[in-house]
Amino acid sequence: GEPEEDKKVTVTVTLDTNGDSSFGAKRGVMRLKSDVGTYYDLWVKATDETNSILSGSLTVSKYSCNGYWYNEQITLTDPVGNQRFVGVDNFGWKLYIENPLADMEKPQYIKDSICIETETGEIDGNHVTYVHVKFKASDNVGIKDVYCEMANNTTNGYRLDNYGTFDNETGEGVITYIFTEHMQSGEYSVNHLKLIDYSRNESLYYFY
């Protein structure tokens, strides 16, 4: 990608297995972090029979942080689930992203806009209640992800969390939960709401 375009980042990890696949890894994950704390999680997977070469790609938004991006640890998982946590003393790393359009402004929830709506329905012949958490928010480059946690205030312990959708044209977000007949009764309320824009800036709002 050009400076004012999204960037495709591909990371390849080579492991010292001496050709023995039992010393290799089937997959791995690393967190790429910027100077301002925004991040991307990048997954890699084995591309050869000896599980010694792993590769993966992701797209970094043109609005993400300009400058160096860091990775402090790679978590590797072998074919039977064993994990190794590899720190910066064991690998070299340098990633620079040129993003002149970088955005540092966090998304903003519009005060008192949150509400809860319900509707009934059926899934496989069973009665369910759809609970829609709706709200309004704004951001200068657009909101990509929205996340919400609800809690049962009556039992003080039963929590539900889910991602939803956001329409940047209308400025409205919706997160839907499905309540079955077997879930705990009680008074539910929204604990917190998380907004994530296209440059990975996050805002977290608590409701009490």
Protein backbone atom coordinates (compact mmCIF):
# COMPACT_ATOMS: atom_id res chain seq x y z
CA GLY A 1 0.00 0.00 0.00
CA GLU A 2 1.02 3.58 -0.69
CA PRO A 3 1.39 5.99 2.25
CA GLU A 4 -2.29 7.03 2.06
CA GLU A 5 -3.57 3.49 1.52
CA ASP A 6 -4.13 0.44 3.75
CA LYS A 7 -1.05 -1.75 4.20
CA LYS A 8 -0.82 -5.54 3.91
CA VAL A 9 1.65 -6.90 6.46
CA THR A 10 2.97 -10.44 6.03
CA VAL A 11 5.08 -12.06 8.77
CA THR A 12 7.06 -15.28 8.24
CA VAL A 13 8.53 -17.18 11.21
CA THR A 14 11.23 -19.81 10.67
CA LEU A 15 11.84 -22.35 13.45
CA ASP A 16 15.00 -24.36 14.05
CA THR A 17 13.55 -27.89 13.81
CA ASN A 18 16.39 -29.74 12.04
CA GLY A 19 13.74 -31.22 9.75
CA ASP A 20 11.84 -32.90 12.63
CA SER A 21 8.17 -31.82 12.59
CA SER A 22 7.77 -32.75 16.29
CA PHE A 23 9.95 -29.72 17.11
CA GLY A 24 7.84 -27.46 14.94
CA ALA A 25 4.57 -25.59 15.42
CA LYS A 26 1.23 -25.72 13.61
CA ARG A 27 0.23 -22.17 14.44
CA GLY A 28 1.23 -19.07 16.34
CA VAL A 29 -0.03 -15.64 17.35
CA MET A 30 1.63 -12.32 18.06
CA ARG A 31 0.36 -8.89 19.07
CA LEU A 32 1.62 -5.94 17.04
CA LYS A 33 1.54 -2.78 19.18
CA SER A 34 2.05 0.87 18.31
CA ASP A 35 3.60 3.65 20.40
CA VAL A 36 0.12 4.82 21.45
CA GLY A 37 -1.07 1.37 22.58
CA THR A 38 -3.24 0.40 19.62
CA TYR A 39 -2.70 -3.16 18.42
CA TYR A 40 -3.42 -5.92 15.93
CA ASP A 41 -3.32 -9.68 16.63
CA LEU A 42 -1.64 -11.56 13.79
CA TRP A 43 -2.00 -15.34 13.40
CA VAL A 44 0.53 -17.47 11.53
CA LYS A 45 0.20 -21.12 10.49
CA ALA A 46 2.57 -23.79 9.21
CA THR A 47 3.22 -23.74 5.48
CA ASP A 48 5.49 -26.80 5.16
CA GLU A 49 5.47 -30.47 6.18
CA THR A 50 8.11 -30.04 8.89
CA ASN A 51 6.10 -27.30 10.66
CA SER A 52 9.21 -25.13 10.59
CA ILE A 53 7.93 -22.21 8.51
CA LEU A 54 4.84 -20.30 9.62
CA SER A 55 3.30 -17.36 7.83
CA GLY A 56 0.33 -15.03 8.15
CA SER A 57 -0.96 -11.67 6.93
CA LEU A 58 -3.19 -8.84 8.07
CA THR A 59 -4.28 -5.45 6.81
CA VAL A 60 -3.22 -2.35 8.73
CA SER A 61 -5.61 0.56 8.21
CA LYS A 62 -4.29 3.74 6.60
CA TYR A 63 -5.62 5.50 9.73
CA SER A 64 -3.57 3.39 12.15
CA CYS A 65 -0.59 4.79 14.04
CA ASN A 66 2.36 6.11 12.02
CA GLY A 67 5.81 4.81 12.93
CA TYR A 68 7.31 1.66 14.42
CA TRP A 69 5.15 -1.25 15.54
CA TYR A 70 6.47 -3.68 18.15
CA ASN A 71 6.02 -7.32 19.05
CA GLU A 72 7.12 -8.52 22.48
CA GLN A 73 6.19 -12.20 22.24
CA ILE A 74 5.23 -14.98 19.84
CA THR A 75 3.06 -17.80 21.19
CA LEU A 76 3.67 -21.04 19.29
CA THR A 77 1.44 -24.13 19.48
CA ASP A 78 2.57 -27.58 18.31
CA PRO A 79 0.32 -30.28 16.72
CA VAL A 80 -0.71 -31.73 20.13
CA GLY A 81 -1.41 -28.40 21.85
CA ASN A 82 1.86 -27.75 23.69
CA GLN A 83 2.77 -24.06 23.74
CA ARG A 84 6.02 -22.14 23.80
CA PHE A 85 6.19 -18.43 24.59
CA VAL A 86 9.07 -16.87 22.67
CA GLY A 87 10.30 -13.46 23.88
CA VAL A 88 12.18 -10.67 22.14
CA ASP A 89 15.54 -12.13 23.22
CA ASN A 90 14.96 -15.00 20.78
CA PHE A 91 14.02 -13.20 17.57
CA GLY A 92 14.66 -10.03 15.59
CA TRP A 93 11.90 -7.62 14.70
CA LYS A 94 11.39 -4.33 12.88
CA LEU A 95 8.17 -3.03 11.36
CA TYR A 96 7.67 0.56 10.24
CA ILE A 97 4.34 1.80 8.90
CA GLU A 98 4.20 5.10 6.99
CA ASN A 99 0.71 6.45 7.61
CA PRO A 100 0.43 10.24 7.14
CA LEU A 101 -3.35 9.93 7.68
CA ALA A 102 -2.86 8.40 11.15
CA ASP A 103 -5.79 9.11 13.48
CA MET A 104 -5.40 9.33 17.27
CA GLU A 105 -8.96 10.45 18.05
CA LYS A 106 -11.03 7.93 20.01
CA PRO A 107 -14.67 7.10 19.21
CA GLN A 108 -17.28 8.98 21.22
CA TYR A 109 -20.46 7.52 22.69
CA ILE A 110 -23.38 9.94 22.55
CA LYS A 111 -24.60 10.47 26.10
CA ASP A 112 -27.96 8.97 27.11
CA SER A 113 -28.45 7.36 23.69
CA ILE A 114 -28.31 3.73 24.88
CA CYS A 115 -31.53 1.75 25.09
CA ILE A 116 -32.68 -1.88 25.20
CA GLU A 117 -35.41 -3.34 22.98
CA THR A 118 -36.78 -6.89 23.03
CA GLU A 119 -38.68 -9.11 20.64
CA THR A 120 -39.79 -12.73 20.79
CA GLY A 121 -38.99 -15.48 18.32
CA GLU A 122 -38.29 -19.18 17.84
CA ILE A 123 -35.14 -21.18 17.17
CA ASP A 124 -35.57 -24.89 16.36
CA GLY A 125 -39.04 -24.77 17.87
CA ASN A 126 -37.88 -23.22 21.14
CA HIS A 127 -39.08 -19.86 22.42
CA VAL A 128 -36.36 -17.18 22.63
CA THR A 129 -36.18 -13.48 23.37
CA TYR A 130 -33.96 -11.24 21.26
CA VAL A 131 -32.48 -8.43 23.35
CA HIS A 132 -31.16 -5.54 21.25
CA VAL A 133 -28.80 -3.06 22.87
CA LYS A 134 -28.92 0.09 20.73
CA PHE A 135 -26.89 3.29 21.00
CA LYS A 136 -25.40 6.16 19.01
CA ALA A 137 -21.75 7.11 18.65
CA SER A 138 -19.43 9.07 16.39
CA ASP A 139 -15.86 9.00 15.11
CA ASN A 140 -13.91 11.06 12.59
CA VAL A 141 -12.74 8.04 10.52
CA GLY A 142 -15.50 5.54 11.33
CA ILE A 143 -16.25 2.88 13.93
CA LYS A 144 -15.33 -0.69 12.97
CA ASP A 145 -16.27 -2.85 16.00
CA VAL A 146 -18.63 -2.52 18.95
CA TYR A 147 -18.70 -4.75 22.03
CA CYS A 148 -20.99 -4.90 25.04
CA GLU A 149 -21.19 -6.77 28.34
CA MET A 150 -24.47 -7.33 30.20
CA ALA A 151 -24.91 -8.66 33.72
CA ASN A 152 -27.71 -10.17 35.78
CA ASN A 153 -28.06 -7.74 38.69
CA THR A 154 -30.33 -10.15 40.56
CA THR A 155 -27.81 -12.99 40.77
CA ASN A 156 -24.77 -10.66 40.70
CA GLY A 157 -22.72 -13.08 38.65
CA TYR A 158 -24.28 -14.14 35.35
CA ARG A 159 -22.62 -12.14 32.56
CA LEU A 160 -23.10 -12.05 28.79
CA ASP A 161 -20.83 -10.42 26.24
CA ASN A 162 -21.09 -10.01 22.48
CA TYR A 163 -19.93 -8.03 19.46
CA GLY A 164 -22.41 -6.20 17.28
CA THR A 165 -22.70 -4.01 14.21
CA PHE A 166 -22.31 -0.28 13.63
CA ASP A 167 -23.67 1.84 10.79
CA ASN A 168 -21.36 4.79 10.21
CA GLU A 169 -23.91 6.49 7.96
CA THR A 170 -26.60 6.64 10.65
CA GLY A 171 -24.23 6.65 13.63
CA GLU A 172 -26.19 3.79 15.24
CA GLY A 173 -24.89 0.57 16.78
CA VAL A 174 -26.76 -2.63 17.65
CA ILE A 175 -25.63 -5.58 19.76
CA THR A 176 -28.05 -8.50 19.98
CA TYR A 177 -28.29 -11.19 22.66
CA ILE A 178 -30.42 -14.32 22.45
CA PHE A 179 -32.12 -15.29 25.72
CA THR A 180 -33.45 -18.84 25.85
CA GLU A 181 -36.08 -20.24 28.23
CA HIS A 182 -33.35 -21.94 30.27
CA MET A 183 -31.29 -18.85 31.07
CA GLN A 184 -31.40 -17.30 34.52
CA SER A 185 -34.26 -14.96 35.32
CA GLY A 186 -33.55 -11.56 36.81
CA GLU A 187 -32.89 -7.92 36.03
CA TYR A 188 -30.22 -7.44 33.38
CA SER A 189 -28.36 -4.24 32.61
CA VAL A 190 -25.45 -3.08 30.45
CA ASN A 191 -22.14 -3.12 32.31
CA HIS A 192 -19.92 -1.55 29.71
CA LEU A 193 -19.68 -0.67 26.05
CA LYS A 194 -16.49 -0.72 23.95
CA LEU A 195 -16.05 1.20 20.69
CA ILE A 196 -13.16 0.50 18.28
CA ASP A 197 -12.51 2.68 15.24
CA TYR A 198 -10.71 1.80 12.00
CA SER A 199 -7.36 3.00 13.37
CA ARG A 200 -7.81 0.64 16.38
CA ASN A 201 -8.40 3.42 18.90
CA GLU A 202 -10.65 2.14 21.70
CA SER A 203 -13.10 3.83 24.03
CA LEU A 204 -14.66 2.05 27.01
CA TYR A 205 -17.82 3.33 28.70
CA TYR A 206 -19.19 1.99 31.98
CA PHE A 207 -22.84 2.17 33.04
CA TYR A 208 -23.85 1.95 36.69
